[in-house]
PDB file of C-alpha atoms in Angstrom:
ATOM      1  CA  MET A1327     -17.617  -4.463 -16.657  1.00 49.00           C
ATOM      2  CA  SER A1328     -17.620  -2.926 -13.206  1.00 50.00           C
ATOM      3  CA  GLY A1329     -16.816   0.732 -12.570  1.00 52.00           C
ATOM      4  CA  LYS A1330     -13.494  -0.191 -11.023  1.00 55.00           C
ATOM      5  CA  SER A1331     -12.414  -2.188 -14.097  1.00 55.00           C
ATOM      6  CA  LEU A1332     -13.419   0.662 -16.404  1.00 54.00           C
ATOM      7  CA  HIS A1333     -11.378   3.122 -14.298  1.00 54.00           C
ATOM      8  CA  THR A1334      -8.350   0.819 -14.471  1.00 54.00           C
ATOM      9  CA  LEU A1335      -8.779   0.570 -18.241  1.00 55.00           C
ATOM     10  CA  ASP A1336      -8.976   4.368 -18.534  1.00 56.00           C
ATOM     11  CA  MET A1337      -5.787   4.775 -16.506  1.00 61.00           C
ATOM     12  CA  SER A1338      -3.987   2.258 -18.703  1.00 74.00           C
ATOM     13  CA  ARG A1339      -5.169   4.003 -21.864  1.00 72.00           C
ATOM     14  CA  ARG A1340      -4.161   7.369 -20.412  1.00 72.00           C
ATOM     15  CA  ASN A1341      -0.688   6.054 -19.503  1.00 69.00           C
ATOM     16  CA  MET A1342      -0.310   4.522 -22.963  1.00 69.00           C
ATOM     17  CA  LEU A1343      -1.199   7.828 -24.641  1.00 68.00           C
ATOM     18  CA  ARG A1344       1.216   9.742 -22.433  1.00 69.00           C
ATOM     19  CA  GLY A1345       3.951   7.235 -23.236  1.00 65.00           C
ATOM     20  CA  ALA A1346       3.231   7.513 -26.964  1.00 64.00           C
ATOM     21  CA  ALA A1347       3.435  11.301 -26.758  1.00 62.00           C
ATOM     22  CA  LEU A1348       6.767  11.066 -24.926  1.00 62.00           C
ATOM     23  CA  VAL A1349       8.177   8.671 -27.530  1.00 67.00           C
ATOM     24  CA  ALA A1350       6.986  10.936 -30.367  1.00 68.00           C
ATOM     25  CA  GLY A1351       8.574  13.987 -28.743  1.00 67.00           C
ATOM     26  CA  VAL A1352      11.874  12.237 -28.081  1.00 69.00           C
ATOM     27  CA  SER A1353      11.908  10.863 -31.636  1.00 70.00           C
ATOM     28  CA  ALA A1354      11.402  14.354 -33.035  1.00 69.00           C
ATOM     29  CA  LEU A1355      14.251  15.701 -30.902  1.00 69.00           C
ATOM     30  CA  VAL A1356      16.581  12.866 -31.935  1.00 68.00           C
ATOM     31  CA  GLY A1357      15.715  13.376 -35.600  1.00 68.00           C
ATOM     32  CA  ALA A1358      16.334  17.106 -35.399  1.00 65.00           C
ATOM     33  CA  ALA A1359      19.648  16.625 -33.606  1.00 61.00           C
ATOM     34  CA  ALA A1360      20.797  14.002 -36.127  1.00 62.00           C
ATOM     35  CA  ALA A1361      19.813  16.200 -39.072  1.00 61.00           C
ATOM     36  CA  ALA A1362      21.741  19.142 -37.643  1.00 57.00           C
ATOM     37  CA  GLY A1363      24.988  17.132 -37.841  1.00 55.00           C
ATOM     38  CA  PRO A1364      28.377  18.275 -36.533  1.00 54.00           C
ATOM     39  CA  ALA A1365      27.365  21.935 -36.354  1.00 52.00           C
ATOM     40  CA  ALA A1366      25.099  21.046 -33.443  1.00 50.00           C
ATOM     41  CA  ALA A1367      27.798  19.277 -31.399  1.00 50.00           C
ATOM     42  CA  ASP A1368      27.460  21.876 -28.634  1.00 66.00           C
ATOM     43  CA  SER A1369      23.712  21.314 -28.399  1.00 88.00           C
ATOM     44  CA  LYS A1370      23.816  17.664 -27.363  1.00 94.00           C
ATOM     45  CA  PHE A1371      21.724  16.453 -24.454  1.00 95.00           C
ATOM     46  CA  SER A1372      23.511  16.014 -21.140  1.00 96.00           C
ATOM     47  CA  LYS A1373      23.620  12.507 -19.710  1.00 96.00           C
ATOM     48  CA  ALA A1374      21.275  13.667 -16.944  1.00 96.00           C
ATOM     49  CA  MET A1375      18.729  15.062 -19.433  1.00 95.00           C
ATOM     50  CA  ALA A1376      18.833  11.817 -21.437  1.00 96.00           C
ATOM     51  CA  LYS A1377      18.572   9.739 -18.229  1.00 96.00           C
ATOM     52  CA  TYR A1378      21.729   7.883 -19.335  1.00 97.00           C
ATOM     53  CA  GLN A1379      22.702   4.794 -17.360  1.00 97.00           C
ATOM     54  CA  ALA A1380      25.843   2.671 -17.801  1.00 96.00           C
ATOM     55  CA  SER A1381      23.823  -0.559 -17.964  1.00 97.00           C
ATOM     56  CA  PRO A1382      21.408  -1.746 -20.677  1.00 97.00           C
ATOM     57  CA  LYS A1383      17.632  -1.681 -20.340  1.00 95.00           C
ATOM     58  CA  GLY A1384      16.483  -5.117 -21.368  1.00 93.00           C
ATOM     59  CA  GLY A1385      17.827  -5.741 -24.862  1.00 93.00           C
ATOM     60  CA  ALA A1386      18.229  -2.009 -25.550  1.00 96.00           C
ATOM     61  CA  ARG A1387      21.807  -0.743 -25.283  1.00 97.00           C
ATOM     62  CA  CYS A1388      23.916   2.029 -26.789  1.00 97.00           C
ATOM     63  CA  GLY A1389      25.916  -0.373 -28.974  1.00 96.00           C
ATOM     64  CA  ALA A1390      22.666  -1.291 -30.782  1.00 97.00           C
ATOM     65  CA  CYS A1391      21.474   2.332 -31.104  1.00 97.00           C
ATOM     66  CA  SER A1392      21.531   4.223 -34.400  1.00 96.00           C
ATOM     67  CA  GLN A1393      23.003   7.258 -32.583  1.00 96.00           C
ATOM     68  CA  PHE A1394      26.046   5.363 -31.213  1.00 97.00           C
ATOM     69  CA  GLN A1395      29.417   6.145 -32.850  1.00 96.00           C
ATOM     70  CA  PRO A1396      32.060   3.428 -32.469  1.00 94.00           C
ATOM     71  CA  PRO A1397      35.029   3.207 -31.982  1.00 94.00           C
ATOM     72  CA  SER A1398      35.061   6.519 -30.087  1.00 95.00           C
ATOM     73  CA  ASP A1399      32.148   5.379 -27.855  1.00 95.00           C
ATOM     74  CA  THR A1400      30.319   8.641 -28.393  1.00 97.00           C
ATOM     75  CA  CYS A1401      26.732   9.468 -29.286  1.00 96.00           C
ATOM     76  CA  ARG A1402      25.295  11.858 -31.853  1.00 95.00           C
ATOM     77  CA  VAL A1403      22.783  13.261 -29.356  1.00 95.00           C
ATOM     78  CA  VAL A1404      24.252  12.708 -25.841  1.00 96.00           C
ATOM     79  CA  ALA A1405      27.349  14.618 -24.735  1.00 96.00           C
ATOM     80  CA  GLY A1406      30.505  12.818 -23.622  1.00 96.00           C
ATOM     81  CA  GLN A1407      31.594   9.213 -23.868  1.00 96.00           C
ATOM     82  CA  VAL A1408      28.975   6.507 -23.445  1.00 97.00           C
ATOM     83  CA  SER A1409      29.370   2.806 -22.835  1.00 97.00           C
ATOM     84  CA  PRO A1410      28.267   0.422 -25.599  1.00 97.00           C
ATOM     85  CA  GLU A1411      26.456  -1.395 -22.775  1.00 97.00           C
ATOM     86  CA  GLY A1412      24.693   1.785 -21.576  1.00 97.00           C
ATOM     87  CA  TRP A1413      21.175   3.057 -22.329  1.00 97.00           C
ATOM     88  CA  CYS A1414      19.205   6.332 -22.316  1.00 97.00           C
ATOM     89  CA  LEU A1415      15.736   7.664 -23.134  1.00 96.00           C
ATOM     90  CA  LEU A1416      16.914   8.664 -26.602  1.00 95.00           C
ATOM     91  CA  TYR A1417      17.655   5.063 -27.613  1.00 96.00           C
ATOM     92  CA  ALA A1418      16.761   4.444 -31.274  1.00 96.00           C
ATOM     93  CA  PRO A1419      17.331   0.891 -32.517  1.00 94.00           C
ATOM     94  CA  LYS A1420      19.353   0.428 -35.705  1.00 92.00           C
TER      95      LYS A1420
END
């Protein structure tokens, strides 16, 4: 392997580890918020903090998320109404 290929591999591994750390952190936050229940309603993430968007990301969408609460179109961890077709960083498949 050339030096350039090894550097590219290192960058990919580094990005993968950063992504895994982000997913682990978000998962911990979602779990803590879900465990807190209704008493934590005021401590929900804002749409901006969750990077909420009104359109799905691939096959991931709010309607298929374990945090989504139909028929009120609300979320356990994101403040305000959300679209069943929306998506955010806190997406957790059912």
